[in-house]
Coordinates of C-alpha atoms and ligand atoms in Angstrom, one line a residue:
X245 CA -121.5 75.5 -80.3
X246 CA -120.0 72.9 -77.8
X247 CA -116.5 73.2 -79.5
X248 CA -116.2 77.0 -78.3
X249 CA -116.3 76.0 -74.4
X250 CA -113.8 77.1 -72.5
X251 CA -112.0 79.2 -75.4
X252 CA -111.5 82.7 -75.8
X253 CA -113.5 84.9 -78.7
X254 CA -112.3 88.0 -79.2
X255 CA -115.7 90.5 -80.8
X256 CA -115.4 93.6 -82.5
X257 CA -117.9 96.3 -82.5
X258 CA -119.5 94.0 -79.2
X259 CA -121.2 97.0 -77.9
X260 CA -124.5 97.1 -80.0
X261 CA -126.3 95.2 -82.5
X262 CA -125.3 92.1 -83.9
X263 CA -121.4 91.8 -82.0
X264 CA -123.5 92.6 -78.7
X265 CA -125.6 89.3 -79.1
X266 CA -122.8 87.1 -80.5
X267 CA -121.3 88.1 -77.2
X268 CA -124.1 87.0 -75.0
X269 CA -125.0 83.8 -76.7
X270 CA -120.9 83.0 -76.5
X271 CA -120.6 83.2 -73.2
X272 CA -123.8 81.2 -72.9
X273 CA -121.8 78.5 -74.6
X274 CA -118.9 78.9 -72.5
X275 CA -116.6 81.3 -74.1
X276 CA -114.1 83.7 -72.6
X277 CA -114.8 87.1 -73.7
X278 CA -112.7 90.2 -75.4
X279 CA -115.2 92.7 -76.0
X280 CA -114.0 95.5 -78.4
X281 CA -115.7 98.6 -79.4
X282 CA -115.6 103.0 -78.8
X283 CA -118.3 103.1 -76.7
X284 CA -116.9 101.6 -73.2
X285 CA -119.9 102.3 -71.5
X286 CA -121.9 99.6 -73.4
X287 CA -119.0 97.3 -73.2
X288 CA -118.6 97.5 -69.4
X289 CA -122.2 97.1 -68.5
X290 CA -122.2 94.4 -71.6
X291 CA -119.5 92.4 -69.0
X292 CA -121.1 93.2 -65.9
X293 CA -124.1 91.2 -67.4
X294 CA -122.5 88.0 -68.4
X295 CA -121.7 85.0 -65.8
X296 CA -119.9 82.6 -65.3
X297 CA -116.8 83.5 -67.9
X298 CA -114.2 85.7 -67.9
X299 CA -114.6 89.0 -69.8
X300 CA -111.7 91.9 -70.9
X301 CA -113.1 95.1 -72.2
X302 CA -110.7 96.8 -74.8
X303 CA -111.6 100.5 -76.5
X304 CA -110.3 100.8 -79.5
X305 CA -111.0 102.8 -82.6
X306 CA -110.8 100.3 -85.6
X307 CA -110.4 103.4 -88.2
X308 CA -107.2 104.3 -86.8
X309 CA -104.8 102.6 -88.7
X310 CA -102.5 101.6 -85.7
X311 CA -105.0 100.3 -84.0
X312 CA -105.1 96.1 -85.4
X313 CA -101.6 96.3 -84.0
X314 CA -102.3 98.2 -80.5
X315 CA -105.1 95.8 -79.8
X316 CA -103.4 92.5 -81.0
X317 CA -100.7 94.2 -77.9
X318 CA -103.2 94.7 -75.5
X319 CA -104.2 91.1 -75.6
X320 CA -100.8 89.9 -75.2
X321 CA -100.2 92.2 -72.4
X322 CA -103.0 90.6 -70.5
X323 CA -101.8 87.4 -71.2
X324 CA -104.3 86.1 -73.0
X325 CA -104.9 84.2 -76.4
X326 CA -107.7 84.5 -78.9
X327 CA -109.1 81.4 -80.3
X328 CA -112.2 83.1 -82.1
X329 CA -111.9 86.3 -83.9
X330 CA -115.0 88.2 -84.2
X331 CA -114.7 90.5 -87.1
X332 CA -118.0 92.1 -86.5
X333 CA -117.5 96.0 -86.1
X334 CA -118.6 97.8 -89.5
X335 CA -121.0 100.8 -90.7
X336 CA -122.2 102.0 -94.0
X337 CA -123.9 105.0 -94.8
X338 CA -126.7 105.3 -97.4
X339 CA -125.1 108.1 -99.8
X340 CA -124.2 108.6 -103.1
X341 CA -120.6 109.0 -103.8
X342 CA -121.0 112.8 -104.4
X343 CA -123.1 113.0 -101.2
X344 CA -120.2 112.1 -98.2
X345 CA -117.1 113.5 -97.5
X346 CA -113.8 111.6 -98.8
X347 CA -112.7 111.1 -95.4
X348 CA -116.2 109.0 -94.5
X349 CA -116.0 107.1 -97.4
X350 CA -112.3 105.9 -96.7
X351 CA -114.0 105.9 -92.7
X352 CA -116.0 102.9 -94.2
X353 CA -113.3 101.4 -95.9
X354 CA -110.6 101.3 -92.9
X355 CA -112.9 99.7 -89.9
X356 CA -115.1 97.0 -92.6
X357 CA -112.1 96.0 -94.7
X358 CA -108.7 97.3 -93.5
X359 CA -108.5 96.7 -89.5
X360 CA -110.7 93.4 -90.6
X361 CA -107.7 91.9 -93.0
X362 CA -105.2 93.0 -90.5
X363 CA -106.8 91.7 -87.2
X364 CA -107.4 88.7 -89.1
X365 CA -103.4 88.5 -90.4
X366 CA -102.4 89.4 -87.2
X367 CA -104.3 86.6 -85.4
X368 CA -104.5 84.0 -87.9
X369 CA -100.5 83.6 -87.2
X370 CA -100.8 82.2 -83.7
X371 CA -103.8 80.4 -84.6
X372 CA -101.9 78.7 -87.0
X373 CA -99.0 78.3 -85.1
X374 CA -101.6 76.2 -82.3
X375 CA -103.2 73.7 -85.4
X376 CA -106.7 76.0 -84.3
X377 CA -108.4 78.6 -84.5
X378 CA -111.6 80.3 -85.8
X379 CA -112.7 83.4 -87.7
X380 CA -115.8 85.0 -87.9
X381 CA -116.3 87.9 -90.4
X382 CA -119.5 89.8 -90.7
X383 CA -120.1 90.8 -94.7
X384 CA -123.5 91.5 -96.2
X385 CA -126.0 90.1 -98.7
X386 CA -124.8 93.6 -100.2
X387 CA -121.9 91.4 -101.2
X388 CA -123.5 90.0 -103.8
X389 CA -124.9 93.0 -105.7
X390 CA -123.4 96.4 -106.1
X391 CA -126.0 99.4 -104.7
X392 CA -126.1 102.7 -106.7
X393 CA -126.7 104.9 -103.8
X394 CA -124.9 102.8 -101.3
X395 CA -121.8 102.1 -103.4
X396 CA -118.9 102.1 -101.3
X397 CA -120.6 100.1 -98.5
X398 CA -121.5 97.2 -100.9
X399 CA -118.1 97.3 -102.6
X400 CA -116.7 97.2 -98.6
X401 CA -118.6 94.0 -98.5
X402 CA -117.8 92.8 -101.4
X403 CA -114.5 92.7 -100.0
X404 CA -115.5 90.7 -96.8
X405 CA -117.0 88.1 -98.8
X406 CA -114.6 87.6 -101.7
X407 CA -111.2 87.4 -98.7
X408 CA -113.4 85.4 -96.8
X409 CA -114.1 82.5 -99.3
X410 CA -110.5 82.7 -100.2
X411 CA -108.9 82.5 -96.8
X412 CA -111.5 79.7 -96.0
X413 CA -110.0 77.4 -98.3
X414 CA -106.2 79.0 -97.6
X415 CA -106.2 78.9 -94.2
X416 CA -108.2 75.1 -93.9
X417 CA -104.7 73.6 -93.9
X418 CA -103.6 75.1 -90.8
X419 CA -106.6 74.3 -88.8
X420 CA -108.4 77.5 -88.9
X421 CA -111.9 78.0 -90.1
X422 CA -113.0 81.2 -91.9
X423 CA -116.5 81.3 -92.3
X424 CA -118.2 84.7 -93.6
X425 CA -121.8 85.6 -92.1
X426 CA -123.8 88.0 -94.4
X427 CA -126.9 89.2 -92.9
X428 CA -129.7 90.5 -95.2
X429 CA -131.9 93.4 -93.3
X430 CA -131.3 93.4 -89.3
X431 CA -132.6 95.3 -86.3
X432 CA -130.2 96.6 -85.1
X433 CA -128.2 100.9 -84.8
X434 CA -127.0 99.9 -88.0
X435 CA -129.7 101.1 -90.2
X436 CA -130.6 104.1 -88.1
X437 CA -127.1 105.3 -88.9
X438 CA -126.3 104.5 -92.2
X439 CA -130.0 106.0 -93.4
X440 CA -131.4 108.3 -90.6
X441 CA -135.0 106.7 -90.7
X442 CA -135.8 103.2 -92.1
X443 CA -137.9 102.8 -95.3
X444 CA -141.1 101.1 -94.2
X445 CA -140.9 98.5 -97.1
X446 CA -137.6 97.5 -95.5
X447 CA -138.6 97.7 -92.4
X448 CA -140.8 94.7 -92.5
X449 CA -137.9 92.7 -94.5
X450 CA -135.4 93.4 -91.0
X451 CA -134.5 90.1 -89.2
X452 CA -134.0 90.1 -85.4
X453 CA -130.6 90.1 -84.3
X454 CA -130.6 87.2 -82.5
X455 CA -130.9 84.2 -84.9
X456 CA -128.6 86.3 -87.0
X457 CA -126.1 85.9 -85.1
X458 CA -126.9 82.4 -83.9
X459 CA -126.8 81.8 -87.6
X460 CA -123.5 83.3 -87.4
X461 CA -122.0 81.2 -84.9
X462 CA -123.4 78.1 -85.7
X463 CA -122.0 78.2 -89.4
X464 CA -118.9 78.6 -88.2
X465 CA -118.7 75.9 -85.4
X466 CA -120.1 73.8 -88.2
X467 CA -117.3 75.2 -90.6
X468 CA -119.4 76.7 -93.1
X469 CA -117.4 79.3 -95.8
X470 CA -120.7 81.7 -96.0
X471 CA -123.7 82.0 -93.9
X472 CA -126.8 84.0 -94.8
X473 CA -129.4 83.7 -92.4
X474 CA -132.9 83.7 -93.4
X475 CA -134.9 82.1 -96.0
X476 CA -135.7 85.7 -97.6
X477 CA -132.5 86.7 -98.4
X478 CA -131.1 83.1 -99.2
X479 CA -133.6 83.6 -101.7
X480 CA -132.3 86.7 -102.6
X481 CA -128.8 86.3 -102.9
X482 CA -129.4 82.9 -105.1
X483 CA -131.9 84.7 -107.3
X484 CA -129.3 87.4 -108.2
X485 CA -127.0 85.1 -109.8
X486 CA -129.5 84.1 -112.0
X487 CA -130.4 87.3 -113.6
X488 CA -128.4 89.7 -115.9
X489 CA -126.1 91.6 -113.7
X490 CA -127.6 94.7 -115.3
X491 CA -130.3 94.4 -113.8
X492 CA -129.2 93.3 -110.7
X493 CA -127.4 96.8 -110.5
X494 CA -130.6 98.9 -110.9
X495 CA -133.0 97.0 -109.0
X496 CA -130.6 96.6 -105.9
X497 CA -130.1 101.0 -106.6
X498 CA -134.2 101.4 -106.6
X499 CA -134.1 98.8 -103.8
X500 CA -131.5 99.9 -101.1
X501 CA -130.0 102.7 -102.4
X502 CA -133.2 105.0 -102.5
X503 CA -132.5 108.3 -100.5
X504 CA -135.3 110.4 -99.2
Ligands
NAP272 N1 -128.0 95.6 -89.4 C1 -128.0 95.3 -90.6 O1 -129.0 95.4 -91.3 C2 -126.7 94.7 -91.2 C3 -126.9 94.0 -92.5 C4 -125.7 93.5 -93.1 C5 -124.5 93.6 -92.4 N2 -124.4 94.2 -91.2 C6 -123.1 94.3 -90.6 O2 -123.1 93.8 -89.3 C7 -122.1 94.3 -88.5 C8 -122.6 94.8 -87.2 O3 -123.5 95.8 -87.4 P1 -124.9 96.0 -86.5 O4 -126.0 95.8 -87.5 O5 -124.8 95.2 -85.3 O6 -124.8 97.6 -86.2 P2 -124.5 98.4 -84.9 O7 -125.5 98.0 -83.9 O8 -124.4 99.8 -85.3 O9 -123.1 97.8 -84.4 C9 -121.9 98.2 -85.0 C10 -120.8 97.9 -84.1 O10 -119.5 98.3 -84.7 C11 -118.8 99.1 -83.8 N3 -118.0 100.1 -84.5 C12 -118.3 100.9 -85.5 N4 -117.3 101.7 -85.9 C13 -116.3 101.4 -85.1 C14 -114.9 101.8 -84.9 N5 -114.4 102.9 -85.7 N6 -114.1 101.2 -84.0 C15 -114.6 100.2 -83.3 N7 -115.8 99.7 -83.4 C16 -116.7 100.3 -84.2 C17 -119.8 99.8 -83.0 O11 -119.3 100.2 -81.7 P3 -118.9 101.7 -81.2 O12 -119.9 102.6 -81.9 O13 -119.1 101.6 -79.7 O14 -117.5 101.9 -81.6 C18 -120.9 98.7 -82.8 O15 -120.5 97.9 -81.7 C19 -121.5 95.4 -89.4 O16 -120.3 95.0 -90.0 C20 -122.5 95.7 -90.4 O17 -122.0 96.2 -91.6 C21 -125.5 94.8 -90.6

């Protein structure tokens, strides 16, 4: 992570979970921070923790559709330019389709897909423009499998995953690196939200957060198009292409998409 010394990362959703430790082990490599995210709180005491860089808090609410642009402004404003985006902020809920409100399903799709391609067009074009830049998006291993039950959120990832690998290879040209990190199971608010209380059988398959996102940021210093940390769920995500999508289906419904 030598190569991100002295530049400036720019993290979504940095005030819990996964975004929170990519921030601290970035500014343990070196990195200038722009930490993102509703809760301010978090972000502010998040700052007042890390030493020895320079750290911007910006509030934002990535399901408001004018906010890619507003933040991509309040980053110019302060004069500063982003050489890794972060596009970590996300949430899914564990609901069938007939179970959630219209509005929280399109909730889902505005903060992990929309503000996620447009923060990446939006910042891709002075990266290009400087021959550099980096861009980390945070998918899933529910990427690889659609989940009865959980249906919008794995199609939300699906998304991630399939702009990712394309924009890895689009965007190599013009010096940026795309590299997509899909964690299996993590400890994290995530599942707390998107599921009230945890199933104990996937409880014991969660992953701390921190080698997730090492995993994360190593892949992409290293220029990797997808990253899945964790032998368990490289396992996974390799076994499912060999098996009849079918099946894939209804064992990743009985699996993840169980409600209780
Ligand atoms: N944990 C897992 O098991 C798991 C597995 C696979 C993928 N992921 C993905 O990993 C990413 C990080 O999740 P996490 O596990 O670290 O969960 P988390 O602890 O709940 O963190 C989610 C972050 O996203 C931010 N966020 C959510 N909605 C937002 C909005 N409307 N505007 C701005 N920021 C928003 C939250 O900040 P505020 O609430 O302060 O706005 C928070 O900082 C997500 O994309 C998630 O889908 C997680």
């Amino acid at each position: 992570m030598d190569i991100f010394n002295g530049k400036t990362a720019l993290i979504t959703g940095a005030s819990s979970g996964i975004g929170e430790e990519m921030a601290r082990q970035l500014a343990g490599a070196g990195s200038n921070l722009v930490l993102v995210a509703r809760r301010t709180g978090r972000l502010e005491t998040l700052a007042g923790q890390l030493q020895g860089v320079q750290v911007a808090v910006i509030t934002m609410d990535l399901s408001e559709p004018a906010a890619p642009q507003a933040l991509m402004e309040a980053v110019v404003q302060r004069g500063l330019q982003v050489d890794i985006l972060v596009n970590n902020a996300g949430f899914g809920y564990q609901k069938p389709l007939l179970g959630m409100t219209l509005e929280d399903q399109l909730g889902m799709v505005d903060v992990n897909d929309r503000a996620l391609l447009a923060l990446t067009r939006l910042f891709a074009e002075p990266m290009a423009q400087r021959g550099q830049g980096w861009v980390l998006n945070v998918g899933s291993v529910s990427a690889w499998f659609p989940i009865p039950g959980m249906a919008v959120y794995a199609a939300s990832k699906a998304f991630v995953q399939t702009l990712g690998r394309a924009l890895h290879e689009e965007l190599k040209p013009a010096g940026i690196i795309v590299t997509t990190l899909s964690p299996g199971g993590t400890r994290t608010e995530f599942s707390r939200k998107a599921r009230g209380q945890m199933d104990p059988t996937l409880e014991k398959a969660m992953m701390p957060v921190a080698p997730v996102a090492r995993a994360g940021l190593v892949g992409l210093a290293r220029g990797r198009a997808v990253v899945v940390p964790g032998v368990l769920y490289q396992v996974m995500t390799a076994v499912t292409r060999l098996l009849p999508g079918s099946w894939v289906v209804r064992l990743a419904g009985r699996v993840m998409g169980r409600h209780h």
